[in-house]
PDB file of C-alpha atoms in Angstrom:
ATOM      1  CA  MET I   1      45.084 204.801 -34.565  1.00  0.00           C
ATOM      2  CA  ILE I   2      48.310 205.257 -36.450  1.00  0.00           C
ATOM      3  CA  ARG I   3      49.653 202.246 -38.359  1.00  0.00           C
ATOM      4  CA  ILE I   4      53.430 201.989 -38.304  1.00  0.00           C
ATOM      5  CA  PHE I   5      54.664 199.973 -41.287  1.00  0.00           C
ATOM      6  CA  GLY I   6      58.174 198.725 -41.851  1.00  0.00           C
ATOM      7  CA  HIS I   7      59.130 198.214 -38.221  1.00  0.00           C
ATOM      8  CA  PHE I   8      58.424 194.477 -38.186  1.00  0.00           C
ATOM      9  CA  CYS I   9      58.156 193.668 -41.917  1.00  0.00           C
ATOM     10  CA  LYS I  10      61.884 193.136 -42.193  1.00  0.00           C
ATOM     11  CA  LEU I  11      61.604 190.272 -39.713  1.00  0.00           C
ATOM     12  CA  ASN I  12      59.299 188.396 -42.123  1.00  0.00           C
ATOM     13  CA  PHE I  13      57.027 187.217 -39.334  1.00  0.00           C
ATOM     14  CA  LEU I  14      59.756 185.295 -37.533  1.00  0.00           C
ATOM     15  CA  LYS I  15      59.249 184.380 -33.904  1.00  0.00           C
ATOM     16  CA  TYR I  16      58.801 187.237 -31.480  1.00  0.00           C
ATOM     17  CA  SER I  17      59.333 187.058 -27.772  1.00  0.00           C
ATOM     18  CA  LYS I  18      56.904 188.899 -25.559  1.00  0.00           C
ATOM     19  CA  ASN I  19      59.674 191.009 -24.002  1.00  0.00           C
ATOM     20  CA  SER I  20      61.302 192.016 -27.297  1.00  0.00           C
ATOM     21  CA  LEU I  21      57.944 192.840 -28.880  1.00  0.00           C
ATOM     22  CA  ASN I  22      56.791 194.959 -25.930  1.00  0.00           C
ATOM     23  CA  LYS I  23      60.185 196.703 -25.890  1.00  0.00           C
ATOM     24  CA  CYS I  24      59.800 197.566 -29.599  1.00  0.00           C
ATOM     25  CA  LEU I  25      56.239 198.799 -29.031  1.00  0.00           C
ATOM     26  CA  ILE I  26      57.353 201.047 -26.169  1.00  0.00           C
ATOM     27  CA  GLU I  27      60.090 202.515 -28.380  1.00  0.00           C
ATOM     28  CA  LEU I  28      57.574 203.513 -31.071  1.00  0.00           C
ATOM     29  CA  ILE I  29      57.136 207.257 -30.639  1.00  0.00           C
ATOM     30  CA  PRO I  30      55.276 209.316 -33.240  1.00  0.00           C
ATOM     31  CA  ASN I  31      57.869 212.128 -33.292  1.00  0.00           C
ATOM     32  CA  GLY I  32      58.277 213.341 -36.853  1.00  0.00           C
ATOM     33  CA  TYR I  33      54.780 212.207 -37.887  1.00  0.00           C
ATOM     34  CA  ALA I  34      51.902 214.507 -38.641  1.00  0.00           C
ATOM     35  CA  CYS I  35      48.691 214.117 -36.705  1.00  0.00           C
ATOM     36  CA  PRO I  36      46.331 212.029 -38.839  1.00  0.00           C
ATOM     37  CA  ARG I  37      43.305 213.969 -37.620  1.00  0.00           C
ATOM     38  CA  CYS I  38      44.291 217.647 -37.797  1.00  0.00           C
ATOM     39  CA  LYS I  39      47.319 217.214 -40.114  1.00  0.00           C
ATOM     40  CA  THR I  40      49.611 219.299 -37.875  1.00  0.00           C
ATOM     41  CA  LYS I  41      53.133 218.413 -39.014  1.00  0.00           C
ATOM     42  CA  HIS I  42      54.855 218.471 -35.605  1.00  0.00           C
ATOM     43  CA  PRO I  43      52.098 218.344 -32.984  1.00  0.00           C
ATOM     44  CA  ASN I  44      54.417 217.876 -29.978  1.00  0.00           C
ATOM     45  CA  TRP I  45      53.135 214.392 -29.119  1.00  0.00           C
ATOM     46  CA  LYS I  46      52.578 213.677 -25.436  1.00  0.00           C
ATOM     47  CA  LYS I  47      52.207 210.202 -24.005  1.00  0.00           C
ATOM     48  CA  HIS I  48      48.565 209.910 -22.985  1.00  0.00           C
ATOM     49  CA  ALA I  49      47.993 206.366 -21.707  1.00  0.00           C
ATOM     50  CA  THR I  50      48.638 202.718 -22.331  1.00  0.00           C
ATOM     51  CA  TYR I  51      46.333 199.777 -22.689  1.00  0.00           C
ATOM     52  CA  CYS I  52      46.861 196.063 -22.986  1.00  0.00           C
ATOM     53  CA  ARG I  53      45.643 193.812 -25.749  1.00  0.00           C
ATOM     54  CA  TYR I  54      46.128 190.158 -26.493  1.00  0.00           C
ATOM     55  CA  LEU I  55      48.009 188.988 -29.562  1.00  0.00           C
ATOM     56  CA  ILE I  56      47.958 185.352 -30.624  1.00  0.00           C
ATOM     57  CA  PHE I  57      50.982 183.761 -32.344  1.00  0.00           C
ATOM     58  CA  PHE I  58      51.851 180.243 -33.451  1.00  0.00           C
ATOM     59  CA  GLU I  59      55.343 179.328 -32.257  1.00  0.00           C
ATOM     60  CA  ASP I  60      57.088 175.963 -32.229  1.00  0.00           C
ATOM     61  CA  GLY I  61      53.862 174.095 -32.932  1.00  0.00           C
ATOM     62  CA  VAL I  62      51.949 175.790 -30.104  1.00  0.00           C
ATOM     63  CA  VAL I  63      49.384 178.596 -30.039  1.00  0.00           C
ATOM     64  CA  VAL I  64      50.808 181.353 -27.826  1.00  0.00           C
ATOM     65  CA  THR I  65      48.883 184.308 -26.431  1.00  0.00           C
ATOM     66  CA  ASP I  66      50.868 187.366 -25.354  1.00  0.00           C
ATOM     67  CA  LEU I  67      49.693 190.499 -23.633  1.00  0.00           C
ATOM     68  CA  LEU I  68      50.997 193.581 -25.435  1.00  0.00           C
ATOM     69  CA  VAL I  69      51.192 197.090 -24.087  1.00  0.00           C
ATOM     70  CA  ILE I  70      49.961 199.625 -26.650  1.00  0.00           C
ATOM     71  CA  THR I  71      50.787 203.285 -26.074  1.00  0.00           C
ATOM     72  CA  ARG I  72      48.420 206.119 -26.951  1.00  0.00           C
ATOM     73  CA  TYR I  73      49.747 209.600 -27.723  1.00  0.00           C
ATOM     74  CA  LYS I  74      47.857 212.896 -27.658  1.00  0.00           C
ATOM     75  CA  CYS I  75      48.234 215.528 -30.336  1.00  0.00           C
ATOM     76  CA  GLN I  76      48.731 218.830 -28.526  1.00  0.00           C
ATOM     77  CA  SER I  77      47.103 220.694 -31.402  1.00  0.00           C
ATOM     78  CA  CYS I  78      43.696 218.958 -31.643  1.00  0.00           C
ATOM     79  CA  LYS I  79      43.844 216.990 -28.345  1.00  0.00           C
ATOM     80  CA  HIS I  80      42.923 213.754 -30.163  1.00  0.00           C
ATOM     81  CA  THR I  81      44.626 210.544 -29.014  1.00  0.00           C
ATOM     82  CA  HIS I  82      46.118 207.908 -31.304  1.00  0.00           C
ATOM     83  CA  ALA I  83      47.301 204.376 -30.565  1.00  0.00           C
ATOM     84  CA  LEU I  84      50.415 203.259 -32.405  1.00  0.00           C
ATOM     85  CA  LEU I  85      50.028 199.801 -33.931  1.00  0.00           C
ATOM     86  CA  PRO I  86      52.865 198.037 -35.773  1.00  0.00           C
ATOM     87  CA  ASP I  87      52.252 196.121 -38.975  1.00  0.00           C
ATOM     88  CA  LEU I  88      52.166 192.657 -37.397  1.00  0.00           C
ATOM     89  CA  VAL I  89      49.014 193.613 -35.461  1.00  0.00           C
ATOM     90  CA  ILE I  90      45.748 193.328 -37.388  1.00  0.00           C
ATOM     91  CA  PRO I  91      43.497 196.144 -36.121  1.00  0.00           C
ATOM     92  CA  TYR I  92      40.523 194.893 -34.098  1.00  0.00           C
ATOM     93  CA  SER I  93      41.805 191.306 -34.120  1.00  0.00           C
ATOM     94  CA  SER I  94      43.510 189.248 -31.442  1.00  0.00           C
ATOM     95  CA  TYR I  95      45.336 187.160 -34.030  1.00  0.00           C
ATOM     96  CA  SER I  96      48.687 188.360 -35.352  1.00  0.00           C
ATOM     97  CA  LEU I  97      49.190 188.834 -39.063  1.00  0.00           C
ATOM     98  CA  GLY I  98      51.803 186.074 -39.038  1.00  0.00           C
ATOM     99  CA  PHE I  99      49.332 183.671 -37.411  1.00  0.00           C
ATOM    100  CA  VAL I 100      46.677 184.200 -40.084  1.00  0.00           C
ATOM    101  CA  ILE I 101      49.276 183.966 -42.874  1.00  0.00           C
ATOM    102  CA  VAL I 102      50.545 180.631 -41.489  1.00  0.00           C
ATOM    103  CA  VAL I 103      46.993 179.243 -41.280  1.00  0.00           C
ATOM    104  CA  MET I 104      46.229 180.314 -44.856  1.00  0.00           C
ATOM    105  CA  GLN I 105      49.553 178.940 -46.079  1.00  0.00           C
ATOM    106  CA  GLU I 106      48.809 175.543 -44.548  1.00  0.00           C
ATOM    107  CA  TYR I 107      45.335 175.515 -46.086  1.00  0.00           C
ATOM    108  CA  PHE I 108      46.456 176.437 -49.599  1.00  0.00           C
ATOM    109  CA  ASN I 109      49.227 173.826 -49.483  1.00  0.00           C
ATOM    110  CA  LYS I 110      46.239 171.406 -49.395  1.00  0.00           C
ATOM    111  CA  ASN I 111      47.762 169.170 -46.740  1.00  0.00           C
ATOM    112  CA  PRO I 112      45.167 168.754 -43.976  1.00  0.00           C
ATOM    113  CA  THR I 113      41.416 169.241 -43.914  1.00  0.00           C
ATOM    114  CA  VAL I 114      39.766 172.410 -42.604  1.00  0.00           C
ATOM    115  CA  ALA I 115      38.799 170.544 -39.440  1.00  0.00           C
ATOM    116  CA  ALA I 116      42.422 169.472 -38.887  1.00  0.00           C
ATOM    117  CA  ILE I 117      43.682 173.022 -39.416  1.00  0.00           C
ATOM    118  CA  CYS I 118      41.111 174.433 -36.995  1.00  0.00           C
ATOM    119  CA  SER I 119      42.030 171.837 -34.396  1.00  0.00           C
ATOM    120  CA  LYS I 120      45.784 172.434 -34.798  1.00  0.00           C
ATOM    121  CA  TYR I 121      45.506 176.207 -34.506  1.00  0.00           C
ATOM    122  CA  ASP I 122      42.654 176.197 -31.975  1.00  0.00           C
ATOM    123  CA  ILE I 123      40.333 178.347 -34.106  1.00  0.00           C
ATOM    124  CA  SER I 124      36.685 177.990 -35.056  1.00  0.00           C
ATOM    125  CA  VAL I 125      35.629 176.838 -38.500  1.00  0.00           C
ATOM    126  CA  SER I 126      33.663 180.061 -38.989  1.00  0.00           C
ATOM    127  CA  ALA I 127      36.756 182.161 -38.157  1.00  0.00           C
ATOM    128  CA  PHE I 128      38.768 180.119 -40.661  1.00  0.00           C
ATOM    129  CA  TYR I 129      36.259 180.696 -43.463  1.00  0.00           C
ATOM    130  CA  CYS I 130      36.044 184.428 -42.641  1.00  0.00           C
ATOM    131  CA  TRP I 131      39.850 184.649 -42.900  1.00  0.00           C
ATOM    132  CA  LYS I 132      39.873 182.702 -46.151  1.00  0.00           C
ATOM    133  CA  GLU I 133      37.229 184.932 -47.716  1.00  0.00           C
ATOM    134  CA  LEU I 134      38.965 188.097 -46.509  1.00  0.00           C
ATOM    135  CA  PHE I 135      42.366 186.816 -47.668  1.00  0.00           C
ATOM    136  CA  LEU I 136      41.115 186.044 -51.189  1.00  0.00           C
ATOM    137  CA  LYS I 137      39.325 189.400 -51.411  1.00  0.00           C
ATOM    138  CA  HIS I 138      42.400 191.330 -50.221  1.00  0.00           C
ATOM    139  CA  LYS I 139      44.720 189.332 -52.508  1.00  0.00           C
ATOM    140  CA  LYS I 140      42.567 190.382 -55.477  1.00  0.00           C
ATOM    141  CA  ILE I 141      42.572 194.044 -54.363  1.00  0.00           C
ATOM    142  CA  TRP I 142      46.337 194.009 -53.816  1.00  0.00           C
ATOM    143  CA  LEU I 143      47.352 192.272 -57.027  1.00  0.00           C
ATOM    144  CA  GLY I 144      44.604 193.465 -59.335  1.00  0.00           C
ATOM    145  CA  LEU I 145      42.455 191.128 -61.434  1.00  0.00           C
ATOM    146  CA  LEU I 146      45.106 190.108 -63.971  1.00  0.00           C
ATOM    147  CA  ASP I 147      47.931 189.408 -61.522  1.00  0.00           C
ATOM    148  CA  ASP I 148      45.473 187.736 -59.142  1.00  0.00           C
ATOM    149  CA  SER I 149      44.459 185.256 -61.840  1.00  0.00           C
ATOM    150  CA  LEU I 150      48.123 184.532 -62.654  1.00  0.00           C
ATOM    151  CA  THR I 151      49.306 184.201 -59.034  1.00  0.00           C
ATOM    152  CA  THR I 152      48.229 181.236 -56.948  1.00  0.00           C
ATOM    153  CA  SER I 153      47.375 181.825 -53.319  1.00  0.00           C
ATOM    154  CA  ILE I 154      50.365 179.789 -52.181  1.00  0.00           C
ATOM    155  CA  GLN I 155      52.727 181.797 -54.423  1.00  0.00           C
ATOM    156  CA  PHE I 156      51.357 184.985 -52.915  1.00  0.00           C
ATOM    157  CA  LEU I 157      51.622 183.632 -49.362  1.00  0.00           C
ATOM    158  CA  ASP I 158      55.200 182.448 -49.911  1.00  0.00           C
ATOM    159  CA  THR I 159      56.252 186.045 -50.586  1.00  0.00           C
ATOM    160  CA  PHE I 160      55.515 186.873 -46.945  1.00  0.00           C
ATOM    161  CA  PHE I 161      58.227 184.420 -45.918  1.00  0.00           C
ATOM    162  CA  GLY I 162      61.094 185.628 -48.072  1.00  0.00           C
ATOM    163  CA  GLY I 163      60.002 184.725 -51.597  1.00  0.00           C
ATOM    164  CA  ASN I 164      61.279 186.413 -54.752  1.00  0.00           C
ATOM    165  CA  ARG I 165      59.058 189.455 -54.221  1.00  0.00           C
ATOM    166  CA  PHE I 166      58.163 190.695 -50.793  1.00  0.00           C
ATOM    167  CA  TYR I 167      54.890 192.591 -50.767  1.00  0.00           C
ATOM    168  CA  ASN I 168      55.167 195.677 -48.616  1.00  0.00           C
ATOM    169  CA  LEU I 169      52.159 196.003 -46.319  1.00  0.00           C
ATOM    170  CA  ILE I 170      52.024 199.749 -46.857  1.00  0.00           C
ATOM    171  CA  GLU I 171      51.243 199.115 -50.550  1.00  0.00           C
ATOM    172  CA  PHE I 172      47.994 197.392 -49.624  1.00  0.00           C
ATOM    173  CA  PHE I 173      47.080 200.089 -47.107  1.00  0.00           C
ATOM    174  CA  GLN I 174      47.536 202.783 -49.734  1.00  0.00           C
ATOM    175  CA  ILE I 175      45.415 200.868 -52.268  1.00  0.00           C
ATOM    176  CA  ALA I 176      42.592 199.717 -49.975  1.00  0.00           C
ATOM    177  CA  GLY I 177      42.556 202.276 -47.154  1.00  0.00           C
ATOM    178  CA  ILE I 178      42.648 199.496 -44.539  1.00  0.00           C
ATOM    179  CA  SER I 179      45.323 197.146 -43.253  1.00  0.00           C
ATOM    180  CA  PHE I 180      45.849 193.755 -44.891  1.00  0.00           C
ATOM    181  CA  LEU I 181      43.378 191.255 -43.379  1.00  0.00           C
ATOM    182  CA  GLN I 182      41.603 194.017 -41.424  1.00  0.00           C
ATOM    183  CA  SER I 183      37.860 193.551 -41.424  1.00  0.00           C
ATOM    184  CA  GLN I 184      35.903 195.896 -43.677  1.00  0.00           C
ATOM    185  CA  PHE I 185      33.671 196.826 -40.733  1.00  0.00           C
ATOM    186  CA  HIS I 186      36.443 199.092 -39.408  1.00  0.00           C
ATOM    187  CA  ARG I 187      37.203 201.103 -42.530  1.00  0.00           C
ATOM    188  CA  LYS I 188      38.702 204.569 -42.269  1.00  0.00           C
ATOM    189  CA  THR I 189      39.811 204.108 -38.695  1.00  0.00           C
ATOM    190  CA  ALA I 190      43.515 203.785 -39.313  1.00  0.00           C
ATOM    191  CA  TYR I 191      46.146 206.092 -40.707  1.00  0.00           C
ATOM    192  CA  TYR I 192      49.655 205.157 -41.622  1.00  0.00           C
ATOM    193  CA  SER I 193      53.139 206.464 -41.150  1.00  0.00           C
ATOM    194  CA  ARG I 194      56.419 205.405 -42.630  1.00  0.00           C
ATOM    195  CA  VAL I 195      59.229 204.369 -40.310  1.00  0.00           C
TER     196      VAL I 195
END
């Protein structure tokens, strides 16, 4: 897969409509990007196929599930196919990055209990604790030990919603080799491109 960063970051995880999101995904074409597998600079990308995947958002107090159309392109040099995934999609997860960030933000604000959060967002307790553990681990990787100890989780989370410093998702990818909040079980499966 090829991770496309910057396309949705500027929206700061605001609401997306299914039609506008699918339209943006269809417009993502890898022209100008090298093939991540064979490194050919201009491999003459050809549309290979599409597939659908679910993406879960939290909009207006309701959990919303949308079906997204993901396009795969074939490198004409090595014949390998690559799916293009924008930054708001966590690889191998049905939950959007914005959804997980909102859940973590509510938790670290220390308002409701874990059970209340899980009920509100219709998630399992085990999924919540997996996200929390992954979030804290990735926060430490991203910020480094010193900055991590000086930055509270809520301060870090607030930056995703227009705080004083917006963390660019490509920074984390370059440091860790995986996407932010991507499970470690799928390491070295994604490549990135700048938009």
